Amino acid sequence: MGLPQQKPHVEEQKKPDGFFKKYKRFIYLAICFLIGAAIWFYPAPAGFSEDAWHLFAIFFATVVGFILQPIPTGAVTFIAIVISVITGILNIGQAISGFAASVIWLIVAAFIFSAGLLKTGLGERIAYLLMGRFGKTSLSLGYSLSLGDLVLSLFIPSNTARSGGIMYPIVRSISEVSGSTPDHKPRKIGAYLIQTVVQTENITSGLTLTGMAGNLMIIAFISQIANIEMTWIGWLAAAIVPCVICLVMIPWLVYKLYPPEMKETPQAKIIADEALAKLGPMKREEKVLGIILLLTIIGWATTTITGIDATTVGLTAVCAMLITSVINWKDVTSQTSAWDTMIWMGGMYGIADNLARLEFFDAFAVTVSSTLDGISWIIGMIILFPLYAFSAYAFASGTTHILTMYPIFLGLAIGIGAPPYLAGLVFAFASAVNQTMTHYASGPAAVFFAGGYVEQRTWWKIGFQLLVFYIVVFGVVGSAWWKVIGLW
């Protein structure tokens, strides 16, 4: 018998891309420009200036660009900045004003601090210690990290500082030692831990009066507008029931909504012990960085006493790391995530800030107030609470959102008869729970998103789902608790 004849090898023809796939970038860019143009050429509603309306068109088109992502986020923001200048709405100084914002430089400092923890191995050592103690399951790790953030929130009145300078580097280290990086198996455990901690950050920011820097501004507004002096204990008493419920639920909810691939880790303690033994005693760089970290935490915890803001403390820590050779200048310049975040976050911050300067949000408040005439304060608060929370879509900073919208909504609520003490707290809690609904809504969101573990569409989806959960908890359970303690 002869050998069976082999079929001649035919190279598999690559199927040509369809029209949409081939031109997807240009189609998505066209959609962004068309939506922006539609708003631009629509007559500005009563109360809105033409410049404010046109800048809103650019802002909204930019948000659409963030969603569709025809080009990188930084490039979308860069184009928006240039258009706002070319069209004459802003001058170049106004357009790039966001890059001078304190919170933007705190984010950069946090990324550099993270690089130091990773380079020296201190972050890895902390990660293995946590992994050995709490690492039997991904869920237990999530709860332990949430507890850690809760404890830190009692001492550090800046959610960006504690998330970027402490929590993110630890989460990143735990993920990497578990074999989960942004480019390799992010869903193994890294993405779950990122979302768990950043969502916990929302609640710890609202639990106490010192949970985030924005709360101190809120206290001033409550005093000025409602003539009420809010105490630390009074705030905690109102927050504790809904916040504790959220803190208990978050790791489990994220586990269900966005489950990690790695569920059980029975060998975690053995692996951690072996890794710690391999690391050996702490190196000089680790000890030096440990001292810098401790002093930084003290600096962040005492900002209200010393008058030194969190950004200055963070940048001083970076200087100390450079002087002591914990990191070098190349380590600073190689932090591409930090500089990329600075571009898109700074750009969005500047546009949103200029929208406020052009009184866009004042006109928005007048429009809302006209629809609330003649309704009871309870119905009014049911409308205003979620409206205030979701208005964060239009802001690139939790602080800016509070500065712009909090006094407006507090005034609206008091105007329709809501108890001033209750109204002040309701919008305070809303200011915290909306901090991570988008990747640009706050400093913590920007830091954790830039790590690259969670894609943008997923981030927005989870942010929306959990914001709805927070609104239900605070709206239903919170309202009942506030009735019990006599706030209404």
Coordinates of C-alpha atoms in Angstrom, one line a residue:
M1 CA 0.0 0.0 0.0
G2 CA 1.2 3.5 -0.8
L3 CA 1.5 6.2 1.7
P4 CA -1.7 8.2 2.1
Q5 CA -1.5 11.4 0.1
Q6 CA -1.3 14.5 2.3
K7 CA -3.5 17.4 1.4
P8 CA -1.4 20.3 0.3
H9 CA -1.0 22.9 3.1
V10 CA -3.2 25.9 2.5
E11 CA -2.5 29.0 4.5
E12 CA -5.6 30.1 6.3
Q13 CA -6.9 33.3 4.9
K14 CA -7.3 36.0 7.4
K15 CA -10.8 37.3 7.3
P16 CA -10.8 41.0 6.5
D17 CA -12.1 43.3 9.2
G18 CA -15.6 44.5 8.7
F19 CA -16.3 48.2 8.0
F20 CA -17.3 49.0 11.6
K21 CA -14.2 47.3 13.1
K22 CA -11.9 48.9 10.6
Y23 CA -13.2 52.4 11.1
K24 CA -14.4 52.1 14.7
R25 CA -12.0 54.8 16.0
F26 CA -13.3 57.3 13.5
I27 CA -16.9 56.3 14.0
Y28 CA -16.7 56.8 17.7
L29 CA -14.8 60.1 17.3
A30 CA -17.6 61.3 14.9
I31 CA -20.2 60.3 17.5
C32 CA -18.4 62.4 20.2
F33 CA -18.2 65.4 17.9
L34 CA -21.8 65.1 16.7
I35 CA -23.1 64.9 20.2
G36 CA -21.0 67.9 21.2
A37 CA -22.1 69.8 18.2
A38 CA -25.8 69.0 18.8
I39 CA -25.6 70.5 22.3
W40 CA -23.4 73.4 21.1
F41 CA -25.9 74.5 18.4
Y42 CA -29.0 73.9 20.5
P43 CA -30.1 77.3 21.9
A44 CA -28.9 77.8 25.5
P45 CA -31.8 77.3 27.9
A46 CA -33.0 80.3 30.0
G47 CA -30.6 81.2 32.7
F48 CA -27.5 79.6 31.0
S49 CA -25.0 81.9 29.4
E50 CA -23.8 81.0 25.9
D51 CA -20.2 80.4 27.0
A52 CA -21.4 78.1 29.9
W53 CA -23.6 76.1 27.5
H54 CA -20.9 75.8 24.9
L55 CA -18.4 74.6 27.5
F56 CA -20.9 72.1 28.7
A57 CA -21.2 70.8 25.2
I58 CA -17.4 70.2 25.2
F59 CA -17.5 68.6 28.6
F60 CA -20.4 66.3 27.7
A61 CA -18.7 65.2 24.5
T62 CA -15.5 64.5 26.5
V63 CA -17.5 62.3 28.9
V64 CA -18.9 60.4 25.8
G65 CA -15.3 60.1 24.6
F66 CA -14.4 58.5 28.0
I67 CA -17.2 56.0 27.6
L68 CA -16.5 55.1 23.9
Q69 CA -12.7 55.4 24.1
P70 CA -11.9 56.0 20.4
I71 CA -8.5 57.1 21.6
P72 CA -6.8 57.1 25.1
T73 CA -8.5 59.1 27.8
G74 CA -5.6 61.5 28.1
A75 CA -5.8 62.3 24.3
V76 CA -9.6 62.9 24.6
T77 CA -9.0 65.4 27.4
F78 CA -6.2 67.0 25.5
I79 CA -8.4 67.6 22.5
A80 CA -11.2 69.0 24.7
I81 CA -8.7 71.5 26.2
V82 CA -7.5 72.7 22.8
I83 CA -11.1 73.0 21.5
S84 CA -12.1 75.1 24.5
V85 CA -9.3 77.5 23.7
I86 CA -9.6 77.6 19.9
T87 CA -13.4 78.4 20.2
G88 CA -12.6 81.3 22.5
I89 CA -14.6 80.0 25.5
L90 CA -11.5 79.8 27.7
N91 CA -8.0 81.3 27.4
I92 CA -5.0 79.0 27.7
G93 CA -4.5 79.9 31.4
Q94 CA -8.1 79.0 32.3
A95 CA -8.0 75.8 30.2
I96 CA -4.9 74.4 32.0
S97 CA -5.8 75.7 35.4
G98 CA -6.7 72.2 36.6
F99 CA -3.1 71.2 36.4
A100 CA -2.3 73.5 39.3
A101 CA -5.0 71.9 41.6
S102 CA -3.7 70.6 44.8
V103 CA -5.5 67.2 44.5
I104 CA -3.8 66.5 41.2
W105 CA -0.4 66.8 42.7
L106 CA -1.4 64.7 45.7
I107 CA -2.4 61.9 43.2
V108 CA 1.0 62.2 41.5
A109 CA 2.8 62.0 44.9
A110 CA 0.7 59.0 45.8
F111 CA 1.8 57.1 42.6
I112 CA 5.5 57.9 43.4
F113 CA 5.0 56.8 46.9
S114 CA 3.6 53.6 45.6
A115 CA 6.6 53.1 43.4
G116 CA 8.9 53.4 46.4
L117 CA 6.9 50.7 48.3
L118 CA 7.2 48.4 45.4
K119 CA 10.9 49.1 44.6
T120 CA 12.2 48.6 48.1
G121 CA 10.1 45.5 48.7
L122 CA 8.4 47.0 51.8
G123 CA 5.0 46.8 50.0
E124 CA 5.7 43.1 49.2
R125 CA 6.6 42.4 52.8
I126 CA 3.4 44.1 54.0
A127 CA 1.4 42.1 51.4
Y128 CA 2.8 38.8 52.5
L129 CA 2.1 39.6 56.2
L130 CA -1.5 40.3 55.3
M131 CA -1.7 37.3 53.0
G132 CA -0.4 35.0 55.8
R133 CA -2.8 36.4 58.3
F134 CA -6.0 36.9 56.3
G135 CA -5.4 35.2 53.0
K136 CA -7.3 32.0 53.2
T137 CA -9.9 33.3 50.8
S138 CA -10.1 36.3 48.5
L139 CA -13.2 37.4 50.4
S140 CA -11.4 37.4 53.8
L141 CA -8.6 39.5 52.2
G142 CA -11.2 42.0 51.0
Y143 CA -12.7 42.3 54.5
S144 CA -9.2 42.7 56.1
L145 CA -8.3 45.5 53.6
S146 CA -11.6 47.2 54.2
L147 CA -11.0 47.1 58.0
G148 CA -7.5 48.6 57.4
D149 CA -8.9 51.5 55.4
L150 CA -11.6 52.1 58.2
V151 CA -8.9 52.3 60.8
L152 CA -6.8 54.7 58.7
S153 CA -9.8 56.9 58.0
L154 CA -9.9 57.7 61.7
F155 CA -6.5 59.3 61.6
I156 CA -6.0 60.6 58.0
P157 CA -8.5 63.2 56.9
S158 CA -7.7 62.9 53.2
N159 CA -9.1 59.9 51.3
T160 CA -6.7 60.5 48.4
A161 CA -3.7 60.4 50.7
R162 CA -4.7 57.2 52.5
S163 CA -5.8 55.4 49.3
G164 CA -3.0 56.5 47.1
G165 CA -0.2 56.6 49.6
I166 CA -1.0 53.5 51.6
M167 CA -3.9 51.3 50.5
Y168 CA -3.2 51.2 46.7
P169 CA 0.4 50.1 47.1
I170 CA -0.6 47.3 49.5
V171 CA -3.4 46.1 47.2
R172 CA -1.0 46.2 44.2
S173 CA 1.6 44.2 46.2
I174 CA -0.9 41.6 47.3
S175 CA -2.2 41.2 43.7
E176 CA 1.3 40.9 42.3
V177 CA 2.5 38.3 44.8
S178 CA -0.7 36.4 44.0
G179 CA 0.2 36.4 40.3
S180 CA -2.3 39.0 39.3
T181 CA -1.1 42.1 37.4
P182 CA -2.9 44.6 35.1
D183 CA -1.5 42.8 32.0
H184 CA -1.6 39.2 33.3
K185 CA -4.8 37.8 35.0
P186 CA -6.1 41.0 36.5
R187 CA -9.4 39.2 37.4
K188 CA -7.5 36.5 39.4
I189 CA -7.7 38.7 42.5
G190 CA -6.3 42.2 41.7
A191 CA -9.4 43.7 40.1
Y192 CA -11.6 42.4 43.0
L193 CA -9.4 43.9 45.6
I194 CA -9.1 47.2 43.8
Q195 CA -12.9 47.6 43.6
T196 CA -13.4 46.4 47.2
V197 CA -11.0 49.0 48.7
V198 CA -12.1 51.9 46.5
Q199 CA -15.7 51.3 47.3
T200 CA -14.9 51.0 51.0
E201 CA -13.2 54.4 50.6
N202 CA -16.6 55.9 49.8
I203 CA -18.1 54.8 53.1
T204 CA -15.1 55.6 55.3
S205 CA -15.0 59.0 53.8
G206 CA -18.6 59.7 55.0
L207 CA -18.4 57.8 58.3
T208 CA -16.7 60.6 60.3
L209 CA -16.4 64.3 60.1
T210 CA -12.7 63.8 59.4
G211 CA -13.1 61.0 56.8
M212 CA -12.1 63.3 53.9
A213 CA -11.0 66.9 53.4
G214 CA -14.3 67.8 51.8
N215 CA -16.2 67.1 55.0
L216 CA -14.5 70.1 56.6
M217 CA -15.9 72.4 53.9
I218 CA -19.3 70.8 54.4
I219 CA -19.1 71.8 58.1
A220 CA -18.4 75.4 57.1
F221 CA -21.4 75.4 54.7
I222 CA -23.7 74.0 57.3
S223 CA -22.7 76.7 59.7
Q224 CA -23.0 79.5 57.1
I225 CA -26.2 78.4 55.4
A226 CA -28.1 76.5 58.1
N227 CA -26.6 78.3 61.2
I228 CA -25.9 74.9 62.8
E229 CA -22.7 73.8 64.5
M230 CA -22.0 70.2 63.6
T231 CA -20.0 68.1 66.1
W232 CA -17.8 65.1 65.4
I233 CA -20.0 62.9 67.6
G234 CA -23.2 64.2 66.0
W235 CA -21.9 63.4 62.5
L236 CA -20.9 59.9 63.6
A237 CA -24.2 59.2 65.4
A238 CA -26.1 59.9 62.2
A239 CA -23.7 58.0 59.9
I240 CA -22.9 54.9 61.9
V241 CA -25.9 52.7 61.1
P242 CA -26.1 53.1 57.3
C243 CA -22.3 53.2 57.0
V244 CA -21.7 50.0 59.0
I245 CA -24.3 48.2 56.9
C246 CA -22.5 49.3 53.7
L247 CA -19.0 48.4 55.1
V248 CA -20.3 44.9 56.0
M249 CA -21.9 44.5 52.6
I250 CA -19.3 45.9 50.2
P251 CA -16.7 43.1 50.1
W252 CA -19.4 40.6 49.6
L253 CA -21.3 42.6 47.1
V254 CA -18.2 43.3 45.0
Y255 CA -17.4 39.5 45.3
K256 CA -20.8 38.8 43.7
L257 CA -20.9 41.5 41.1
Y258 CA -17.2 41.2 40.1
P259 CA -16.0 37.9 41.4
P260 CA -12.2 37.1 41.5
E261 CA -11.1 34.0 39.6
M262 CA -9.1 32.9 42.7
K263 CA -11.6 32.1 45.5
E264 CA -9.8 29.8 48.0
T265 CA -6.1 30.1 48.9
P266 CA -5.5 27.3 51.4
Q267 CA -1.7 27.5 50.8
A268 CA -1.6 31.3 51.4
K269 CA 0.0 31.1 54.9
I270 CA 2.7 28.6 53.8
I271 CA 3.5 30.6 50.6
A272 CA 3.6 33.8 52.7
D273 CA 5.9 32.4 55.3
E274 CA 8.3 31.0 52.7
A275 CA 8.3 34.3 50.9
L276 CA 9.0 36.3 54.1
A277 CA 11.8 33.9 54.9
K278 CA 13.2 34.5 51.4
L279 CA 13.0 38.2 51.8
G280 CA 15.0 38.0 55.0
P281 CA 15.4 40.9 57.5
M282 CA 14.3 44.4 56.5
K283 CA 16.8 46.1 54.2
R284 CA 18.1 49.7 54.9
E285 CA 15.8 51.1 52.2
E286 CA 12.7 49.4 53.7
K287 CA 13.5 50.8 57.2
V288 CA 14.0 54.3 55.8
L289 CA 10.8 54.1 53.8
G290 CA 9.0 52.8 56.9
I291 CA 10.1 55.8 58.9
I292 CA 9.0 58.1 56.0
L293 CA 5.7 56.4 55.8
L294 CA 5.1 56.7 59.5
L295 CA 6.0 60.4 59.5
T296 CA 3.7 60.9 56.4
I297 CA 0.8 59.3 58.2
I298 CA 1.4 61.5 61.2
G299 CA 1.5 64.5 58.9
W300 CA -1.7 63.6 57.2
A301 CA -3.4 62.9 60.5
T302 CA -2.5 66.3 61.9
T303 CA -3.2 68.6 59.0
T304 CA -5.9 70.4 60.9
I305 CA -3.5 71.1 63.8
T306 CA -0.4 72.0 61.8
G307 CA -2.1 73.8 58.9
I308 CA 0.1 71.9 56.4
D309 CA -2.2 70.4 53.7
A310 CA -2.1 66.8 52.6
T311 CA -0.5 67.6 49.2
T312 CA 2.4 69.3 50.8
V313 CA 2.9 66.4 53.2
G314 CA 2.8 63.9 50.3
L315 CA 5.3 65.9 48.1
T316 CA 7.6 66.3 51.2
A317 CA 7.6 62.5 51.5
V318 CA 8.6 62.2 47.9
C319 CA 11.5 64.6 48.5
A320 CA 12.6 62.6 51.5
M321 CA 12.5 59.4 49.4
L322 CA 14.7 61.1 46.8
I323 CA 17.2 62.5 49.3
T324 CA 17.6 59.2 51.1
S325 CA 18.0 57.3 47.7
V326 CA 14.9 55.2 48.4
I327 CA 14.0 56.1 44.8
N328 CA 15.8 58.0 42.1
W329 CA 14.7 60.6 39.6
K330 CA 14.3 58.0 36.9
D331 CA 11.8 56.2 39.1
V332 CA 9.8 59.4 39.2
T333 CA 9.8 60.1 35.5
S334 CA 9.0 56.5 34.7
Q335 CA 5.6 56.7 36.5
T336 CA 3.6 56.9 33.3
S337 CA 0.3 56.2 35.1
A338 CA 0.9 59.2 37.3
W339 CA 1.6 61.6 34.5
D340 CA -1.2 60.2 32.3
T341 CA -3.6 60.6 35.2
M342 CA -2.4 64.1 35.7
I343 CA -3.3 65.0 32.1
W344 CA -6.8 63.7 31.9
M345 CA -7.7 64.4 35.6
G346 CA -6.2 67.9 35.5
G347 CA -7.9 68.6 32.2
M348 CA -11.3 67.5 33.4
Y349 CA -10.8 69.3 36.7
G350 CA -10.1 72.6 34.8
I351 CA -13.1 72.3 32.5
A352 CA -15.5 71.5 35.5
D353 CA -14.0 74.4 37.5
N354 CA -14.6 76.8 34.6
L355 CA -18.2 75.5 34.3
A356 CA -18.7 76.6 37.9
R357 CA -17.0 80.0 37.2
L358 CA -19.4 80.5 34.3
E359 CA -22.3 79.8 36.7
F360 CA -23.5 76.8 34.8
F361 CA -24.4 74.9 38.0
D362 CA -26.1 78.0 39.5
A363 CA -28.4 78.1 36.5
F364 CA -28.9 74.3 36.9
A365 CA -30.0 74.8 40.5
V366 CA -32.5 77.5 39.5
T367 CA -34.0 75.1 36.9
V368 CA -34.3 72.4 39.5
S369 CA -35.8 74.7 42.1
S370 CA -38.6 75.8 39.7
T371 CA -39.8 72.2 39.5
L372 CA -40.0 71.8 43.3
D373 CA -42.5 74.6 44.0
G374 CA -45.4 73.4 46.1
I375 CA -44.2 69.9 47.0
S376 CA -43.6 68.5 50.5
W377 CA -40.0 68.6 51.8
I378 CA -40.0 64.7 52.1
I379 CA -40.8 64.3 48.4
G380 CA -38.3 67.1 47.6
M381 CA -35.5 65.3 49.5
I382 CA -36.4 62.0 47.7
I383 CA -35.8 63.9 44.5
L384 CA -32.8 66.0 45.6
F385 CA -30.7 63.3 47.3
P386 CA -30.2 61.0 44.2
L387 CA -30.0 64.1 41.9
Y388 CA -27.2 65.5 44.0
A389 CA -25.4 62.1 44.0
F390 CA -25.6 61.6 40.3
S391 CA -24.6 65.2 39.5
A392 CA -21.1 64.0 40.3
Y393 CA -20.9 62.7 36.7
A394 CA -20.3 66.3 35.7
F395 CA -17.3 66.8 38.1
A396 CA -13.7 65.7 38.0
S397 CA -13.2 66.2 41.7
G398 CA -15.2 65.4 44.8
T399 CA -13.9 68.6 46.4
T400 CA -15.1 70.7 43.4
H401 CA -18.4 68.9 43.5
I402 CA -18.9 69.9 47.1
L403 CA -17.8 73.5 46.6
T404 CA -20.1 74.0 43.7
M405 CA -23.2 71.9 44.4
Y406 CA -23.4 71.4 48.2
P407 CA -24.4 74.9 49.1
I408 CA -26.9 75.1 46.2
F409 CA -28.7 71.8 47.2
L410 CA -28.6 72.6 50.9
G411 CA -30.2 75.9 50.2
L412 CA -32.9 74.2 48.0
A413 CA -33.7 71.7 50.7
I414 CA -34.0 74.2 53.4
G415 CA -36.1 76.4 51.1
I416 CA -38.7 73.6 50.7
G417 CA -38.9 73.1 54.5
A418 CA -36.5 70.2 55.1
P419 CA -35.0 70.2 58.6
P420 CA -31.6 71.9 58.2
Y421 CA -29.6 69.5 60.3
L422 CA -31.0 66.5 58.4
A423 CA -30.5 68.1 55.0
G424 CA -26.9 69.1 55.8
L425 CA -26.1 65.5 56.7
V426 CA -28.0 63.9 53.8
F427 CA -26.0 65.8 51.2
A428 CA -22.8 65.3 53.2
F429 CA -23.3 61.5 52.9
A430 CA -24.2 61.8 49.3
S431 CA -20.9 63.7 48.8
A432 CA -19.0 60.6 50.0
V433 CA -20.9 57.7 48.3
N434 CA -20.6 59.1 44.8
Q435 CA -16.8 59.4 45.0
T436 CA -16.1 56.4 42.7
M437 CA -19.0 56.2 40.4
T438 CA -16.7 57.3 37.6
H439 CA -12.9 57.0 37.3
Y440 CA -12.6 60.8 37.4
A441 CA -15.0 61.6 40.2
S442 CA -12.3 61.8 42.9
G443 CA -8.7 61.4 43.8
P444 CA -9.1 57.8 45.1
A445 CA -11.0 56.8 41.9
A446 CA -8.2 58.2 39.7
V447 CA -5.5 56.5 41.6
F448 CA -7.0 53.0 41.7
F449 CA -8.3 53.2 38.1
A450 CA -4.9 54.3 36.8
G451 CA -3.5 51.0 38.1
G452 CA -5.0 49.3 35.1
Y453 CA -6.8 46.4 36.7
V454 CA -10.4 47.4 35.9
E455 CA -11.5 48.6 32.5
Q456 CA -13.4 51.8 32.3
R457 CA -16.8 50.4 31.2
T458 CA -16.7 47.9 34.1
W459 CA -15.7 50.7 36.5
W460 CA -18.7 52.8 35.5
K461 CA -21.0 49.8 35.6
I462 CA -20.0 48.8 39.1
G463 CA -19.9 52.4 40.2
F464 CA -23.5 52.9 39.1
Q465 CA -24.7 49.7 40.7
L466 CA -23.2 50.4 44.1
L467 CA -24.2 54.0 44.1
V468 CA -27.8 52.8 43.7
F469 CA -27.2 50.4 46.6
Y470 CA -25.8 53.3 48.8
I471 CA -28.8 55.5 47.9
V472 CA -31.2 52.8 49.0
V473 CA -29.4 52.1 52.2
F474 CA -29.0 55.7 53.2
G475 CA -32.5 56.6 51.9
V476 CA -34.4 53.7 53.6
V477 CA -32.3 52.5 56.5
G478 CA -30.7 55.9 57.1
S479 CA -34.0 57.7 57.1
A480 CA -35.5 55.3 59.7
W481 CA -32.4 55.6 61.9
W482 CA -32.5 59.4 61.6
K483 CA -36.1 59.3 62.7
V484 CA -35.2 57.2 65.7
I485 CA -32.5 59.6 66.9
G486 CA -34.8 62.6 66.3
L487 CA -33.3 64.3 63.3
W488 CA -36.8 64.7 61.7

